[in-house]
Short mmCIF file of C-alpha atoms in Angstrom, two decimals:
data_model
loop_
_atom_site.label_atom_id
_atom_site.label_comp_id
_atom_site.label_asym_id
_atom_site.label_seq_id
_atom_site.Cartn_x
_atom_site.Cartn_y
_atom_site.Cartn_z
CA MET A 1 55.21 -39.18 -41.15
CA SER A 2 57.71 -36.98 -42.40
CA LEU A 3 57.41 -33.28 -43.47
CA TYR A 4 57.48 -34.50 -47.11
CA GLU A 5 54.94 -37.09 -46.77
CA LYS A 6 52.72 -34.55 -44.86
CA ILE A 7 53.00 -32.08 -47.70
CA VAL A 8 52.33 -34.68 -50.35
CA SER A 9 49.04 -35.68 -48.53
CA GLY A 10 48.06 -32.14 -48.12
CA GLU A 11 48.37 -32.17 -44.48
CA GLU A 12 51.14 -29.52 -44.26
CA ARG A 13 51.49 -26.72 -46.70
CA ILE A 14 54.33 -24.81 -48.66
CA SER A 15 54.77 -21.15 -48.66
CA VAL A 16 56.69 -19.01 -51.15
CA ILE A 17 57.91 -15.57 -50.04
CA GLY A 18 58.47 -13.35 -52.90
CA LEU A 19 56.22 -13.63 -55.89
CA GLY A 20 58.54 -12.14 -58.74
CA TYR A 21 60.10 -13.50 -61.70
CA VAL A 22 61.51 -16.40 -59.86
CA GLY A 23 59.02 -16.89 -56.75
CA MET A 24 55.81 -17.01 -59.10
CA PRO A 25 56.92 -19.87 -61.34
CA ILE A 26 57.91 -21.73 -58.04
CA ALA A 27 54.50 -21.07 -56.29
CA VAL A 28 52.60 -22.08 -59.43
CA SER A 29 54.65 -25.31 -60.03
CA PHE A 30 54.36 -26.58 -56.33
CA ALA A 31 50.55 -26.00 -56.55
CA ARG A 32 50.19 -28.52 -58.95
CA LYS A 33 51.51 -30.96 -56.36
CA ALA A 34 50.79 -29.41 -53.00
CA SER A 35 49.03 -26.70 -50.99
CA VAL A 36 50.81 -23.53 -51.52
CA ILE A 37 50.59 -19.72 -50.06
CA GLY A 38 52.20 -17.19 -51.93
CA PHE A 39 53.39 -14.28 -49.92
CA ASP A 40 54.29 -10.99 -51.10
CA ILE A 41 54.80 -7.56 -49.31
CA SER A 42 53.33 -5.93 -52.45
CA LYS A 43 49.52 -5.51 -52.21
CA GLU A 44 49.30 -4.26 -55.88
CA LYS A 45 51.01 -7.47 -56.95
CA ILE A 46 48.74 -9.59 -54.94
CA TYR A 47 45.61 -7.81 -56.01
CA LEU A 48 46.89 -8.44 -59.87
CA TYR A 49 47.46 -12.19 -59.07
CA LYS A 50 44.08 -12.62 -57.61
CA LYS A 51 42.63 -10.99 -60.80
CA GLY A 52 44.38 -13.57 -62.94
CA ILE A 53 46.98 -10.95 -64.16
CA ASP A 54 50.67 -11.94 -64.53
CA PRO A 55 52.77 -8.74 -64.73
CA THR A 56 55.92 -10.95 -65.13
CA LYS A 57 54.61 -12.67 -68.18
CA GLU A 58 56.51 -15.65 -66.88
CA VAL A 59 53.50 -18.11 -66.55
CA GLY A 60 51.00 -16.09 -68.24
CA ASN A 61 47.25 -14.94 -67.19
CA GLU A 62 45.52 -18.18 -67.87
CA VAL A 63 47.79 -20.14 -65.57
CA ILE A 64 47.40 -17.60 -62.78
CA LYS A 65 43.71 -17.63 -63.33
CA GLN A 66 43.61 -21.48 -62.82
CA THR A 67 46.28 -21.99 -60.16
CA SER A 68 45.52 -22.93 -56.58
CA VAL A 69 48.02 -20.79 -55.06
CA TYR A 70 46.53 -18.94 -52.00
CA PHE A 71 47.67 -15.37 -52.73
CA THR A 72 48.32 -13.16 -49.63
CA TYR A 73 50.10 -10.06 -48.23
CA ASP A 74 49.27 -11.12 -44.61
CA GLU A 75 52.32 -12.59 -43.18
CA ASN A 76 50.27 -14.27 -40.33
CA LYS A 77 49.32 -16.89 -42.96
CA LEU A 78 52.76 -18.00 -43.05
CA LYS A 79 52.09 -19.77 -39.77
CA ASP A 80 50.15 -22.37 -41.76
CA ALA A 81 52.98 -23.60 -43.64
CA LYS A 82 56.00 -25.79 -42.60
CA PHE A 83 58.15 -25.64 -45.68
CA HIS A 84 59.08 -21.96 -46.58
CA ILE A 85 60.91 -21.05 -49.86
CA VAL A 86 62.34 -17.34 -49.81
CA ALA A 87 62.70 -16.05 -53.30
CA VAL A 88 63.32 -12.44 -52.77
CA PRO A 89 65.87 -10.45 -54.96
CA THR A 90 69.49 -9.68 -53.47
CA PRO A 91 70.42 -6.49 -55.46
CA VAL A 92 73.75 -4.53 -54.95
CA ASN A 93 74.00 -0.85 -53.62
CA SER A 94 75.43 1.89 -55.71
CA ASP A 95 78.93 1.03 -54.46
CA HIS A 96 78.39 -2.50 -55.92
CA THR A 97 78.35 -3.98 -52.25
CA PRO A 98 75.71 -6.62 -51.75
CA ASP A 99 72.28 -5.20 -50.50
CA LEU A 100 71.08 -7.82 -48.12
CA ARG A 101 68.09 -5.65 -47.01
CA PRO A 102 65.29 -7.78 -49.10
CA VAL A 103 66.61 -11.13 -47.71
CA GLU A 104 67.04 -9.95 -43.98
CA SER A 105 63.67 -8.48 -44.22
CA ALA A 106 62.21 -11.66 -45.76
CA SER A 107 63.98 -13.61 -42.87
CA ARG A 108 62.34 -11.51 -40.15
CA THR A 109 58.88 -11.91 -41.86
CA VAL A 110 59.28 -15.88 -41.83
CA GLY A 111 61.06 -15.70 -38.27
CA ARG A 112 57.88 -14.06 -36.79
CA ASN A 113 55.71 -16.73 -38.15
CA LEU A 114 57.80 -19.81 -37.78
CA VAL A 115 56.49 -22.89 -36.05
CA LYS A 116 58.31 -25.96 -34.68
CA GLY A 117 59.35 -28.55 -37.22
CA SER A 118 59.55 -26.12 -40.18
CA ILE A 119 62.20 -26.07 -42.83
CA VAL A 120 63.40 -22.73 -44.51
CA VAL A 121 64.87 -22.94 -47.87
CA TYR A 122 66.54 -19.82 -49.47
CA GLU A 123 66.74 -19.34 -53.07
CA SER A 124 67.98 -15.78 -53.35
CA THR A 125 71.38 -15.46 -54.82
CA VAL A 126 74.11 -14.73 -51.97
CA TYR A 127 77.72 -15.13 -51.37
CA PRO A 128 78.94 -18.27 -49.22
CA GLY A 129 78.07 -18.00 -45.75
CA VAL A 130 74.86 -15.80 -45.90
CA THR A 131 72.43 -18.30 -45.31
CA GLU A 132 73.92 -19.78 -42.02
CA GLU A 133 75.68 -16.56 -40.83
CA ILE A 134 73.19 -13.72 -41.31
CA CYS A 135 69.81 -15.46 -42.22
CA VAL A 136 69.67 -18.07 -39.44
CA PRO A 137 70.45 -15.62 -36.38
CA ILE A 138 67.31 -13.46 -37.76
CA LEU A 139 65.36 -16.52 -37.78
CA GLU A 140 66.29 -17.61 -34.32
CA LYS A 141 65.73 -14.02 -32.75
CA GLU A 142 62.52 -13.35 -34.46
CA SER A 143 61.07 -16.80 -33.69
CA GLY A 144 62.66 -17.50 -30.26
CA LEU A 145 63.18 -21.03 -31.79
CA LYS A 146 66.58 -22.91 -32.11
CA CYS A 147 67.97 -23.77 -35.57
CA GLY A 148 68.81 -27.28 -35.68
CA VAL A 149 66.54 -28.11 -32.89
CA ASP A 150 63.14 -26.56 -33.51
CA PHE A 151 63.49 -25.80 -37.21
CA LYS A 152 66.09 -26.51 -40.16
CA ILE A 153 67.49 -24.59 -43.03
CA GLY A 154 68.53 -25.38 -46.57
CA TYR A 155 69.58 -23.67 -49.79
CA SER A 156 68.38 -24.12 -53.31
CA PRO A 157 69.82 -21.64 -55.83
CA GLU A 158 67.26 -20.37 -58.39
CA ARG A 159 68.21 -21.20 -62.11
CA ILE A 160 65.03 -19.66 -63.95
CA ASN A 161 65.90 -17.49 -66.86
CA PRO A 162 63.37 -14.71 -67.19
CA GLY A 163 61.68 -14.80 -70.48
CA ASP A 164 63.04 -18.25 -71.44
CA LYS A 165 60.14 -20.55 -72.16
CA ILE A 166 62.68 -23.68 -72.48
CA HIS A 167 64.69 -23.47 -69.53
CA ARG A 168 62.21 -23.63 -66.63
CA LEU A 169 62.15 -24.62 -63.13
CA GLU A 170 60.95 -27.99 -64.35
CA THR A 171 63.69 -28.54 -66.85
CA ILE A 172 66.76 -27.41 -65.18
CA VAL A 173 68.71 -29.69 -62.84
CA LYS A 174 68.07 -28.06 -59.23
CA ILE A 175 70.93 -27.88 -56.87
CA VAL A 176 69.71 -28.42 -53.21
CA ALA A 177 71.59 -28.31 -49.97
CA GLY A 178 70.49 -28.71 -46.43
CA MET A 179 72.13 -28.27 -42.94
CA ASP A 180 72.26 -32.03 -42.22
CA ASP A 181 71.31 -35.39 -44.02
CA GLU A 182 67.71 -35.38 -42.79
CA SER A 183 66.98 -31.82 -43.94
CA LEU A 184 68.70 -32.51 -47.25
CA ASP A 185 66.69 -35.75 -47.76
CA VAL A 186 63.36 -33.71 -47.20
CA ILE A 187 64.31 -30.85 -49.40
CA ALA A 188 65.54 -33.14 -52.23
CA LYS A 189 62.44 -35.05 -52.19
CA ILE A 190 60.06 -32.06 -52.00
CA TYR A 191 61.85 -30.24 -54.94
CA GLU A 192 61.81 -33.53 -56.83
CA LEU A 193 57.82 -33.28 -57.03
CA VAL A 194 58.27 -30.56 -59.55
CA VAL A 195 61.63 -30.71 -61.24
CA ASP A 196 61.52 -33.07 -63.75
CA ALA A 197 65.29 -32.66 -64.51
CA GLY A 198 66.08 -34.03 -61.00
CA VAL A 199 68.00 -32.35 -58.19
CA TYR A 200 71.63 -32.41 -57.43
CA ARG A 201 72.44 -32.86 -53.77
CA ALA A 202 75.25 -30.31 -52.98
CA ASN A 203 77.68 -31.31 -49.98
CA SER A 204 76.97 -28.15 -48.01
CA ILE A 205 74.89 -24.87 -47.94
CA LYS A 206 77.91 -22.91 -48.53
CA VAL A 207 79.10 -25.18 -51.40
CA ALA A 208 75.25 -24.34 -53.29
CA GLU A 209 75.68 -20.83 -52.59
CA ALA A 210 79.06 -20.69 -54.07
CA ALA A 211 77.91 -22.73 -57.13
CA LYS A 212 75.37 -20.04 -57.93
CA VAL A 213 77.52 -17.05 -57.94
CA ILE A 214 80.06 -18.85 -60.10
CA GLU A 215 77.49 -19.79 -62.57
CA ASN A 216 76.84 -16.14 -63.50
CA SER A 217 80.43 -14.89 -62.80
CA GLN A 218 81.62 -17.25 -65.69
CA ARG A 219 79.06 -16.01 -68.10
CA ASP A 220 79.93 -12.40 -67.05
CA ILE A 221 83.77 -13.01 -67.54
CA ASN A 222 83.16 -14.76 -71.05
CA ILE A 223 80.74 -11.69 -72.34
CA ALA A 224 83.52 -9.30 -71.00
CA PHE A 225 86.05 -11.17 -73.33
CA MET A 226 83.79 -10.69 -76.24
CA ASN A 227 83.29 -7.04 -75.46
CA GLU A 228 86.94 -6.56 -75.29
CA LEU A 229 87.46 -8.20 -78.56
CA SER A 230 84.76 -6.14 -80.09
CA ILE A 231 86.55 -2.83 -78.85
CA ILE A 232 89.84 -4.28 -80.44
CA PHE A 233 88.25 -5.46 -83.75
CA ASN A 234 86.55 -2.02 -84.31
CA LYS A 235 89.92 -0.15 -83.89
CA LEU A 236 91.08 -2.65 -86.49
CA GLY A 237 88.30 -2.06 -88.97
CA ILE A 238 87.33 -5.84 -88.59
CA ASP A 239 83.58 -6.91 -88.09
CA THR A 240 83.38 -8.92 -84.71
CA SER A 241 80.34 -10.97 -85.75
CA SER A 242 82.33 -12.28 -88.73
CA VAL A 243 85.17 -13.05 -86.65
CA LEU A 244 83.08 -15.06 -84.06
CA ALA A 245 81.15 -16.79 -86.88
CA ALA A 246 84.48 -17.94 -88.23
CA ALA A 247 85.94 -19.03 -84.92
CA GLY A 248 82.50 -20.74 -83.90
CA THR A 249 83.39 -23.55 -86.56
CA LYS A 250 85.78 -25.04 -84.12
CA TRP A 251 83.91 -27.73 -81.91
CA ASN A 252 85.35 -26.28 -78.47
CA PHE A 253 84.74 -22.75 -79.15
CA LEU A 254 82.47 -21.10 -76.61
CA LYS A 255 79.76 -19.15 -78.43
CA PHE A 256 79.33 -15.91 -76.54
CA THR A 257 78.66 -12.50 -78.04
CA PRO A 258 79.50 -9.01 -77.13
CA GLY A 259 76.66 -6.76 -75.52
CA LEU A 260 75.20 -5.03 -72.51
CA VAL A 261 75.33 -6.89 -69.41
CA GLY A 262 72.40 -6.17 -67.04
CA GLY A 263 69.51 -8.01 -65.44
CA HIS A 264 69.34 -9.35 -61.88
CA CYS A 265 72.05 -11.96 -62.03
CA ILE A 266 74.99 -11.71 -64.40
CA GLY A 267 75.57 -7.96 -63.94
CA VAL A 268 74.99 -8.68 -59.85
CA ASP A 269 76.32 -11.93 -58.87
CA PRO A 270 79.85 -11.38 -59.48
CA TYR A 271 80.02 -8.46 -56.80
CA TYR A 272 78.61 -10.74 -54.28
CA LEU A 273 81.55 -13.16 -54.78
CA THR A 274 84.44 -10.44 -55.04
CA TYR A 275 82.67 -8.72 -51.73
CA LYS A 276 83.23 -12.05 -49.83
CA ALA A 277 86.78 -12.41 -51.27
CA GLU A 278 87.70 -9.01 -50.08
CA GLN A 279 86.40 -9.96 -46.44
CA VAL A 280 88.84 -12.75 -46.26
CA GLY A 281 91.91 -10.77 -47.82
CA TYR A 282 91.70 -11.51 -51.48
CA HIS A 283 91.35 -8.85 -54.09
CA SER A 284 89.73 -10.41 -57.32
CA GLN A 285 91.55 -9.54 -60.60
CA ILE A 286 89.86 -11.43 -63.43
CA ILE A 287 86.30 -11.21 -62.04
CA LEU A 288 86.55 -7.36 -61.44
CA SER A 289 88.11 -6.74 -64.71
CA GLY A 290 85.42 -8.32 -66.45
CA ARG A 291 82.86 -6.26 -64.33
CA LYS A 292 84.68 -3.08 -65.28
CA ILE A 293 84.57 -3.80 -69.03
CA ASN A 294 80.95 -4.75 -68.97
CA ASP A 295 80.03 -1.85 -66.95
CA GLY A 296 81.82 0.48 -69.32
CA MET A 297 79.91 -0.65 -72.48
CA GLY A 298 77.10 1.72 -72.21
CA LYS A 299 79.56 4.55 -72.58
CA TYR A 300 81.60 3.00 -75.13
CA VAL A 301 78.22 2.66 -77.44
CA VAL A 302 77.69 6.33 -76.97
CA GLU A 303 81.10 7.27 -77.92
CA ASN A 304 80.46 5.34 -81.19
CA ILE A 305 77.07 7.01 -81.79
CA ILE A 306 78.75 10.39 -81.34
CA LYS A 307 81.38 9.24 -84.06
CA GLN A 308 78.40 8.03 -86.36
CA LEU A 309 76.78 11.38 -86.18
CA ILE A 310 79.67 13.30 -87.04
CA LYS A 311 80.48 11.01 -89.90
CA ALA A 312 76.66 11.44 -90.86
CA ASP A 313 77.38 15.31 -90.78
CA VAL A 314 74.62 15.66 -88.12
CA SER A 315 74.99 18.05 -85.30
CA VAL A 316 75.66 16.33 -82.02
CA LYS A 317 74.20 18.90 -79.76
CA ASN A 318 70.14 18.40 -80.00
CA ALA A 319 70.54 15.33 -82.03
CA LYS A 320 67.44 13.03 -81.79
CA VAL A 321 68.04 9.42 -80.93
CA ALA A 322 65.57 6.43 -80.76
CA ILE A 323 66.47 3.52 -78.39
CA LEU A 324 64.75 0.51 -79.33
CA GLY A 325 64.39 -1.55 -76.12
CA LEU A 326 64.94 -1.02 -72.45
CA THR A 327 64.62 -4.31 -70.80
CA PHE A 328 67.68 -6.32 -69.82
CA LYS A 329 66.98 -8.91 -72.35
CA GLU A 330 64.90 -9.90 -75.26
CA ASN A 331 61.02 -10.67 -75.23
CA CYS A 332 61.07 -10.06 -71.41
CA PRO A 333 59.38 -7.16 -69.44
CA ASP A 334 61.91 -6.99 -66.74
CA ILE A 335 63.81 -3.83 -66.65
CA ARG A 336 65.90 -4.50 -63.28
CA ASN A 337 69.49 -3.37 -63.64
CA THR A 338 69.32 -2.98 -67.29
CA ARG A 339 72.17 -1.16 -68.67
CA VAL A 340 70.26 0.36 -71.58
CA ILE A 341 69.87 3.05 -69.15
CA ASP A 342 73.75 3.80 -69.34
CA ILE A 343 73.19 4.82 -72.91
CA TYR A 344 70.23 6.98 -72.30
CA ASN A 345 72.00 9.02 -69.46
CA GLU A 346 75.24 9.37 -71.34
CA LEU A 347 73.39 10.56 -74.38
CA LYS A 348 71.79 13.34 -72.21
CA GLU A 349 75.36 14.36 -71.05
CA TYR A 350 76.09 15.25 -74.77
CA GLU A 351 72.56 17.30 -74.79
CA ILE A 352 71.33 14.65 -77.27
CA THR A 353 67.51 14.08 -77.11
CA PRO A 354 67.07 10.31 -76.64
CA ILE A 355 63.68 8.51 -76.39
CA ILE A 356 63.11 5.02 -75.51
CA ILE A 357 60.50 2.71 -77.34
CA ASP A 358 59.87 -0.67 -75.66
CA PRO A 359 56.61 -2.59 -76.32
CA GLN A 360 57.62 -5.16 -73.64
CA ALA A 361 58.32 -2.99 -70.84
CA ASP A 362 55.56 -1.76 -68.36
CA LYS A 363 55.16 2.14 -68.79
CA ASP A 364 54.28 2.78 -65.18
CA GLU A 365 57.19 0.60 -63.76
CA THR A 366 59.51 2.40 -66.31
CA TYR A 367 58.55 5.83 -64.92
CA HIS A 368 58.71 4.73 -61.45
CA GLU A 369 62.06 3.28 -61.83
CA TYR A 370 63.84 5.72 -64.33
CA GLY A 371 61.54 8.69 -64.64
CA ILE A 372 61.30 7.96 -68.30
CA ASP A 373 58.10 8.17 -70.59
CA LEU A 374 58.24 5.33 -72.90
CA THR A 375 57.54 6.54 -76.55
CA SER A 376 55.21 4.34 -79.00
CA ILE A 377 56.83 3.29 -82.14
CA ASN A 378 53.92 4.67 -83.90
CA THR A 379 54.58 8.19 -82.89
CA ALA A 380 58.42 8.27 -83.08
CA LYS A 381 59.66 10.14 -85.80
CA ASP A 382 62.34 12.87 -87.25
CA MET A 383 65.28 10.65 -85.69
CA ASP A 384 68.86 11.16 -86.49
CA ALA A 385 69.84 7.87 -85.16
CA VAL A 386 68.36 4.69 -84.05
CA VAL A 387 69.73 2.28 -81.51
CA ILE A 388 68.90 -1.22 -81.54
CA ALA A 389 69.60 -2.12 -77.80
CA VAL A 390 67.35 -5.17 -77.13
CA SER A 391 66.50 -7.84 -79.81
CA HIS A 392 62.72 -8.15 -79.10
CA ASP A 393 60.92 -10.09 -81.83
CA GLU A 394 58.89 -6.79 -82.64
CA PHE A 395 62.73 -5.18 -83.54
CA ARG A 396 63.70 -8.25 -85.47
CA ASN A 397 60.58 -8.37 -87.62
CA MET A 398 61.18 -4.61 -88.59
CA SER A 399 61.72 -4.05 -92.23
CA ILE A 400 63.91 -1.32 -93.89
CA GLU A 401 60.80 0.59 -94.39
CA ASP A 402 59.59 0.27 -90.77
CA LEU A 403 63.18 1.70 -89.71
CA ASN A 404 62.87 4.61 -92.08
CA LYS A 405 59.90 5.90 -90.74
CA LEU A 406 61.71 6.60 -87.49
CA PHE A 407 64.32 8.72 -89.34
CA LYS A 408 64.13 12.47 -90.60
CA LYS A 409 63.31 12.55 -94.25
CA ASN A 410 66.80 13.08 -95.68
CA GLN A 411 69.38 10.81 -97.35
CA ASN A 412 70.65 7.44 -96.00
CA LYS A 413 73.98 9.03 -95.74
CA ASN A 414 72.54 11.38 -92.97
CA ARG A 415 71.24 8.41 -90.91
CA VAL A 416 72.79 6.36 -88.20
CA ILE A 417 72.00 2.90 -87.28
CA ILE A 418 73.68 1.48 -83.91
CA ASP A 419 72.85 -2.20 -84.04
CA ILE A 420 74.07 -3.57 -80.58
CA LYS A 421 72.45 -6.96 -80.71
CA SER A 422 73.60 -7.41 -84.60
CA ILE A 423 70.25 -8.42 -85.90
CA LEU A 424 70.14 -6.61 -89.13
CA ASP A 425 72.40 -7.42 -92.34
CA ARG A 426 75.13 -5.05 -92.05
CA ASN A 427 76.04 -5.56 -95.79
CA ILE A 428 72.58 -4.51 -96.83
CA TYR A 429 72.50 -1.30 -94.70
CA GLU A 430 75.94 -0.23 -95.60
CA ARG A 431 75.49 -0.82 -99.34
CA LEU A 432 72.39 1.40 -99.10
CA GLY A 433 74.40 4.26 -97.55
CA TYR A 434 73.51 4.15 -93.88
CA ASN A 435 76.06 4.79 -91.03
CA TYR A 436 75.87 1.67 -89.51
CA PHE A 437 77.89 0.39 -86.41
CA ARG A 438 77.54 -2.75 -84.21
CA LEU A 439 79.61 -4.16 -81.45
#
C-alpha cells in the first residue's frame, strides 16, 4: 500500500505543524477525510482549541468543537504521523530580510520526530531554494535520515485568504510540488482529498516556491501603482475613486484600489524575492520601488491629516484623532504586519493623541504586540479627526449621527474625516461642511 492509501484507510496519520490562520483550516479540512494531529508550540493556543475556541475566526468555534483533530503541543506525538504539513509564518526582519527562524525551528521539530517513509510538505512562503537548501539539511541532521532514501519532501504554497469566506482551501486551485515523480503523485492525491478545485502539479519545488512569491508581488506592485496615482491626483485636485470608476469601464482595466498594504503576505513576500535576487547579483527595480511607495503610505496619510487639521482651524499639537481599525484587512482579527500602526506612530511624532477602535482585533494581542490599549467606540468622544483605516462592517454601517458622536461638539467645518478605504459618500460629507480626505 502507498502512503496515500494508508492515510485514506486510517492506517497512517497527517500532522499539521503551526495552527494559525493557515494551519488551522488545513488541519480541520483534512480531519474530515483522515486522522490528523494538529501541533503548535503555543500551549495557550492548544488550550483554546481544546475548549472549542477559534481565536483566528477562520473556521469558527462550532467547527473547532466538532473536529476530530488531535490538538497537542507535545512534539513527540509527531512520531505518529508520516505526512507532515509545515504551515508556520515566514516574516521579515526590521531590515526587510527574510526571517526564516520559524520555518527552521519547525524543521528541527519535525526532524527530531521524523520516521522512515515520511513525506514533509512545506506551505510557508519562502524564496526559491529554501525548502531544498535550508530545510532539508536541518531535517537530515535532526533525524539522522537521508532525504530521497528514508523520507521525501514537497512544497505546496498556501493560498488561504484570512477573513475571506469564499476563497477557501477547498475552493482555490492548489499548487503542489514534490522532489520526484513518486512524491509528487502522493502529495497531489492527498491534497485532492480536500481541495475541490483541484491541484496543479508544478515542475519542481523551486517553481512552486517562485509561483507563490510572485502572486503577492504582483498584487503589491499593482496597489503601489494605485497609491502613486492617488498621490498625483490629490495634487491635481482630482478624486482618485472617480478616476478609477471611469477607467474601470474598460474590459481589461485591472480593478485595484489605493490603500495601506500590510498583512503577512503582500507586504512581506516581495522582500523574499528581492532578497534572493540580490544573492544572485540582481538588484530589483520595479518590485522594490513598489514596496517603497506602499511602505510610505502611512506617513503620507498623516501628512494629509495635518493639512486637514490646519484647514479645520484645529491646533495640531494635542489634537485628538480616532483611528477606526487596526487589523490588516476588513472583517478579520489578524493584526500581523498591519500598516495602520504607521499612522498611529507617526501621529504621536507630531504630539497628536491617537486612539484606536477595532471591534475585530483581540485586545490582549494588540497590547502584547504594540503596547496599545484598544478603545471602545462607545466611550470614544471629543475627537478632532476620525480616520477610517479598515472597512469592517461595523464601520461601513455607521451613520452620520454615529460618526458625529465621536467628534467634539463643534461645527462640521472644524471636523476632519480621513476615509482611507473610501467607504463614505464624499459628496454628502463635503456638502455638510466636513473637511474630508481620501486616497
